[in-house]
Short mmCIF file of C-alpha atoms in Angstrom, two decimals:
data_model
loop_
_atom_site.label_atom_id
_atom_site.label_comp_id
_atom_site.label_asym_id
_atom_site.label_seq_id
_atom_site.Cartn_x
_atom_site.Cartn_y
_atom_site.Cartn_z
CA MET A 1 0.40 0.14 -0.05
CA LYS A 2 1.38 3.50 -0.56
CA PHE A 3 0.00 6.75 0.48
CA ILE A 4 -1.98 9.56 -1.52
CA LYS A 5 -1.35 12.87 -1.21
CA LEU A 6 -4.25 14.97 -1.34
CA GLY A 7 -2.82 18.04 -3.28
CA LEU A 8 -3.02 21.34 -2.32
CA VAL A 9 -7.10 20.76 -0.89
CA ALA A 10 -5.67 18.40 1.41
CA ALA A 11 -3.43 21.21 3.04
CA ALA A 12 -6.22 23.39 3.44
CA LEU A 13 -9.18 20.90 3.96
CA MET A 14 -12.03 22.93 3.38
CA THR A 15 -13.43 25.29 5.93
CA VAL A 16 -17.13 24.35 6.66
CA SER A 17 -18.86 26.57 9.68
CA GLY A 18 -15.46 27.34 10.39
CA VAL A 19 -14.21 24.52 11.24
CA SER A 20 -11.25 22.67 8.96
CA LEU A 21 -11.69 19.23 8.74
CA ALA A 22 -8.32 18.79 9.29
CA GLN A 23 -8.96 19.76 12.24
CA GLN A 24 -11.63 17.05 12.92
CA LYS A 25 -8.65 14.13 14.43
CA ASP A 26 -11.04 11.33 13.67
CA ILE A 27 -12.72 10.38 9.98
CA LYS A 28 -14.59 8.07 10.75
CA ILE A 29 -16.82 5.40 7.75
CA VAL A 30 -20.26 5.13 8.27
CA ASP A 31 -19.98 1.24 6.77
CA PRO A 32 -16.36 0.29 7.23
CA ARG A 33 -16.71 -2.93 5.03
CA GLU A 34 -14.96 -3.08 2.05
CA SER A 35 -13.11 0.67 2.63
CA PRO A 36 -11.01 1.98 -0.17
CA TYR A 37 -8.95 3.61 2.94
CA VAL A 38 -7.20 1.45 5.62
CA ILE A 39 -9.39 2.35 8.67
CA SER A 40 -8.39 1.49 12.06
CA PRO A 41 -10.72 -1.83 14.01
CA ASN A 42 -12.99 0.85 15.12
CA GLY A 43 -13.62 2.31 11.44
CA VAL A 44 -11.11 5.72 11.76
CA VAL A 45 -9.89 6.54 9.07
CA VAL A 46 -5.85 5.52 9.10
CA MET A 47 -3.54 8.80 8.32
CA ASN A 48 0.07 9.70 8.66
CA PRO A 49 1.22 13.00 10.05
CA PHE A 50 0.97 14.38 7.22
CA GLY A 51 -2.67 14.23 6.01
CA LEU A 52 -2.34 10.87 3.67
CA CYS A 53 -5.04 7.88 3.74
CA TRP A 54 -3.69 4.71 2.24
CA ARG A 55 -5.91 3.02 -0.18
CA THR A 56 -6.86 -0.45 0.05
CA GLY A 57 -7.61 -3.15 -2.56
CA PHE A 58 -11.15 -2.43 -2.17
CA TRP A 59 -10.61 1.25 -3.55
CA THR A 60 -12.27 2.87 -7.16
CA LEU A 61 -12.76 5.91 -7.44
CA GLU A 62 -16.60 5.41 -7.26
CA ARG A 63 -15.85 4.13 -3.59
CA ALA A 64 -14.51 7.01 -2.82
CA ALA A 65 -16.84 8.88 -3.99
CA THR A 66 -19.56 6.73 -2.19
CA THR A 67 -18.69 5.97 1.08
CA LYS A 68 -19.77 8.18 3.94
CA ILE A 69 -18.10 9.82 6.47
CA GLU A 70 -18.89 10.25 10.31
CA GLY A 71 -20.46 13.69 11.11
CA ALA A 72 -20.65 14.86 6.77
CA PRO A 73 -20.49 18.79 6.76
CA PHE A 74 -22.58 17.91 3.91
CA PRO A 75 -25.51 15.49 3.01
CA ASN A 76 -23.05 14.53 -0.35
CA TRP A 77 -19.36 14.75 0.95
CA THR A 78 -18.10 11.47 0.77
CA VAL A 79 -14.71 10.12 2.59
CA GLY A 80 -12.90 10.76 -1.01
CA CYS A 81 -13.29 14.58 -0.11
CA VAL A 82 -11.17 14.15 2.37
CA CYS A 83 -8.32 11.48 1.09
CA ASP A 84 -8.91 11.97 -2.78
CA ARG A 85 -10.63 15.35 -3.27
CA ALA A 86 -8.81 16.62 -6.21
CA LEU A 87 -10.62 14.04 -7.84
CA MET A 88 -13.85 13.57 -6.70
CA LYS A 89 -16.04 15.11 -9.28
CA PRO A 90 -18.99 17.51 -8.47
CA PRO A 91 -20.63 18.20 -6.84
CA VAL A 92 -19.96 15.39 -4.51
CA CYS A 93 -17.51 17.51 -2.71
CA GLU A 94 -19.89 20.50 -3.03
CA PRO A 95 -22.65 22.17 -0.37
CA PRO A 96 -25.96 21.69 -1.95
CA PRO A 97 -27.57 24.63 -3.34
CA PRO A 98 -29.71 26.71 -0.96
CA PRO A 99 -33.33 25.87 -0.72
CA PRO A 100 -35.34 28.46 -3.30
CA PRO A 101 -36.49 31.16 -1.40
CA PRO A 102 -39.94 30.68 0.13
CA PRO A 103 -42.69 31.43 -1.87
CA ALA A 104 -43.86 35.14 -1.74
CA PRO A 105 -46.85 35.42 0.66
CA PRO A 106 -49.84 35.58 -1.10
CA PRO A 107 -50.95 39.42 -1.03
CA PRO A 108 -53.17 40.87 0.78
CA PRO A 109 -56.87 40.59 0.66
CA PRO A 110 -58.62 44.14 -1.24
CA PRO A 111 -59.87 46.55 0.96
CA PRO A 112 -63.79 45.68 1.81
CA PRO A 113 -65.89 48.40 -0.63
CA PRO A 114 -66.69 51.19 0.58
CA PRO A 115 -69.94 51.55 2.20
CA PRO A 116 -72.47 52.59 0.08
CA PRO A 117 -73.50 56.45 0.15
CA PRO A 118 -76.53 57.68 2.53
CA PRO A 119 -79.29 58.02 1.03
CA PRO A 120 -80.30 61.30 -0.32
CA ALA A 121 -82.37 63.68 1.65
CA PRO A 122 -85.47 63.40 0.39
CA THR A 123 -86.27 65.79 -2.29
CA SER A 124 -89.95 65.70 -2.33
CA GLU A 125 -92.85 65.26 -0.05
CA LYS A 126 -96.46 63.95 0.07
CA VAL A 127 -99.24 66.32 0.49
CA THR A 128 -102.73 65.86 1.13
CA PHE A 129 -105.63 68.42 1.15
CA ALA A 130 -109.35 67.98 1.83
CA ALA A 131 -112.21 70.34 1.04
CA ASP A 132 -116.71 69.63 1.33
CA ALA A 133 -118.14 70.78 -1.98
CA LEU A 134 -121.65 71.12 -0.50
CA PHE A 135 -125.10 70.84 -2.57
CA ASP A 136 -128.16 71.81 -2.31
CA PHE A 137 -131.19 69.14 -1.78
CA ASP A 138 -131.88 66.90 -4.56
CA LYS A 139 -128.97 68.48 -6.89
CA ALA A 140 -126.04 68.02 -8.11
CA THR A 141 -125.31 71.25 -8.87
CA LEU A 142 -122.23 73.05 -6.81
CA ARG A 143 -123.37 75.73 -4.42
CA PRO A 144 -121.53 79.07 -4.23
CA GLU A 145 -118.70 77.70 -1.68
CA GLY A 146 -118.67 74.36 -2.91
CA ARG A 147 -116.73 76.22 -6.09
CA ALA A 148 -115.00 78.99 -3.66
CA LYS A 149 -113.88 75.54 -1.60
CA LEU A 150 -112.78 74.12 -4.78
CA ASP A 151 -110.76 76.93 -6.39
CA ASP A 152 -108.97 77.18 -2.61
CA LEU A 153 -107.78 73.46 -3.25
CA VAL A 154 -106.57 74.29 -6.56
CA SER A 155 -104.19 76.92 -5.77
CA LYS A 156 -102.62 74.94 -3.50
CA LEU A 157 -101.13 72.64 -6.16
CA ALA A 158 -99.16 75.03 -7.36
CA GLY A 159 -96.01 73.10 -7.36
CA VAL A 160 -97.22 70.19 -6.63
CA SER A 161 -96.18 66.71 -8.43
CA LEU A 162 -100.31 65.73 -8.40
CA GLU A 163 -101.37 61.87 -8.28
CA VAL A 164 -104.06 61.55 -8.04
CA ILE A 165 -107.38 63.15 -6.80
CA ILE A 166 -110.03 61.18 -5.01
CA ALA A 167 -113.81 62.65 -5.13
CA VAL A 168 -116.65 61.44 -3.09
CA GLY A 169 -120.31 61.95 -2.93
CA TYR A 170 -122.65 61.84 -0.21
CA THR A 171 -126.21 61.84 0.56
CA ASP A 172 -128.70 63.11 3.26
CA ARG A 173 -131.17 59.80 4.36
CA ILE A 174 -133.49 60.85 2.60
CA GLY A 175 -135.19 59.14 -0.33
CA SER A 176 -134.56 55.84 -1.51
CA ASP A 177 -130.98 53.36 -1.20
CA ALA A 178 -130.91 53.45 -5.31
CA TYR A 179 -131.61 57.09 -5.89
CA ASN A 180 -129.23 58.12 -3.61
CA LEU A 181 -126.29 56.42 -4.64
CA LYS A 182 -126.78 57.65 -7.99
CA LEU A 183 -127.42 60.55 -6.79
CA SER A 184 -124.17 61.10 -4.91
CA GLN A 185 -122.64 59.59 -7.57
CA ARG A 186 -123.71 62.68 -9.85
CA ARG A 187 -122.56 64.67 -7.36
CA ALA A 188 -119.14 63.56 -7.49
CA GLN A 189 -118.82 63.51 -11.34
CA ALA A 190 -119.99 67.88 -10.95
CA VAL A 191 -116.92 67.93 -8.43
CA LYS A 192 -115.08 66.25 -11.59
CA ASP A 193 -115.62 68.62 -13.89
CA TYR A 194 -115.79 71.46 -12.20
CA LEU A 195 -111.67 70.95 -11.60
CA VAL A 196 -111.25 69.92 -15.58
CA THR A 197 -112.89 73.70 -15.64
CA LYS A 198 -109.83 74.40 -13.88
CA GLY A 199 -107.31 72.62 -15.90
CA ILE A 200 -106.70 69.26 -13.93
CA GLU A 201 -106.55 66.69 -16.13
CA PRO A 202 -109.00 64.27 -16.13
CA ASN A 203 -107.29 61.12 -15.53
CA ARG A 204 -106.42 62.67 -12.71
CA VAL A 205 -109.22 62.80 -10.88
CA TYR A 206 -111.25 59.39 -9.15
CA THR A 207 -114.53 59.55 -8.66
CA GLU A 208 -117.14 56.95 -6.16
CA GLY A 209 -120.74 57.52 -4.86
CA LYS A 210 -121.46 56.56 -1.34
CA GLY A 211 -124.79 57.16 -0.77
CA GLU A 212 -126.15 57.91 2.60
CA ALA A 213 -123.27 56.05 3.96
CA ASN A 214 -121.26 58.16 6.75
CA PRO A 215 -123.04 60.73 7.76
CA VAL A 216 -122.20 63.50 9.37
CA LYS A 217 -124.72 65.12 11.13
CA GLN A 218 -127.84 62.94 12.78
CA CYS A 219 -130.66 64.81 12.86
CA ALA A 220 -134.29 63.77 14.63
CA ASP A 221 -136.72 62.41 12.15
CA PRO A 222 -140.15 65.13 12.43
CA SER A 223 -142.35 62.71 14.10
CA ALA A 224 -139.57 62.08 16.82
CA LYS A 225 -140.49 64.35 19.54
CA GLY A 226 -137.59 67.50 19.38
CA GLU A 227 -136.55 70.25 17.54
CA ILE A 228 -137.57 68.96 14.22
CA ARG A 229 -140.58 69.68 13.27
CA ASN A 230 -141.28 69.31 9.61
CA GLN A 231 -139.80 68.52 6.32
CA LYS A 232 -138.21 71.59 5.63
CA GLN A 233 -136.32 71.88 9.02
CA LEU A 234 -135.35 68.48 8.79
CA ILE A 235 -133.83 68.52 5.27
CA ASP A 236 -132.34 71.93 6.06
CA CYS A 237 -130.25 70.01 9.52
CA LEU A 238 -129.00 67.50 7.32
CA GLN A 239 -127.57 69.89 4.93
CA PRO A 240 -124.14 68.88 5.70
CA ASN A 241 -124.62 65.25 4.87
CA ARG A 242 -124.74 66.83 1.15
CA ARG A 243 -121.52 66.69 -0.06
CA VAL A 244 -118.79 65.51 -2.12
CA GLU A 245 -115.64 64.89 -0.01
CA VAL A 246 -112.25 65.70 -2.35
CA GLU A 247 -108.18 64.37 -1.25
CA VAL A 248 -105.51 65.36 -3.61
CA VAL A 249 -101.89 63.33 -3.23
CA GLY A 250 -98.85 64.14 -4.70
CA THR A 251 -95.94 65.14 -3.59
CA ARG A 252 -94.17 68.69 -3.40
CA PRO A 253 -90.09 69.58 -3.36
CA VAL A 254 -88.90 70.02 -0.23
CA LYS A 255 -87.51 73.38 0.45
CA LYS A 256 -83.86 73.74 1.85
#
């Protein structure tokens, strides 16, 4: 057997983690069977004072490049890197490449959408007007005071976006139900016709007759004891019931 010089690399023996392999006293073979270099009984590679190893009859370059040693600085570092470094081919005696950088963290989620803007301030308000148009007994012709109330109602519609006008006609209790129902419908129609003459669109006016329903005043019958002594007094007493109730629904811009 003869010494194999390690060359220039054997003199320095490559520093790993700040500790030179030359400073390592014992190079121990992991599996001493058929070691490519002479080893002691406890598996340590035998070296002379000059750091040279003795090859055995089992030595081949491949065996030197694959025989593992304990405490290797890198997973692929073998006994050949100590005894025959100049003959080893990369990457046997080289450190493994650094691990790839960790993946970039995912981008932060997008910020939540801004809250919806507050609802706009109301630009209109609901308005309702009411008026009573009165009629003479058994008539469907507006009385002068009834026309005056409707004129005042129309004047209040200035600046109002009109939705609908509801005219509901009524009678007093004198007469049959069927007659009074038709009379109340004629009175409601009379109010509509008058409003149309004031510029109201016909399709904006809804009419309905309810006969003698919903009286606003109760009067005793002449045959009963009380202040009503004759038919004329009864007719006069029931005057408030001969009416058309008018309701206007629309919107008006809110003043800022």
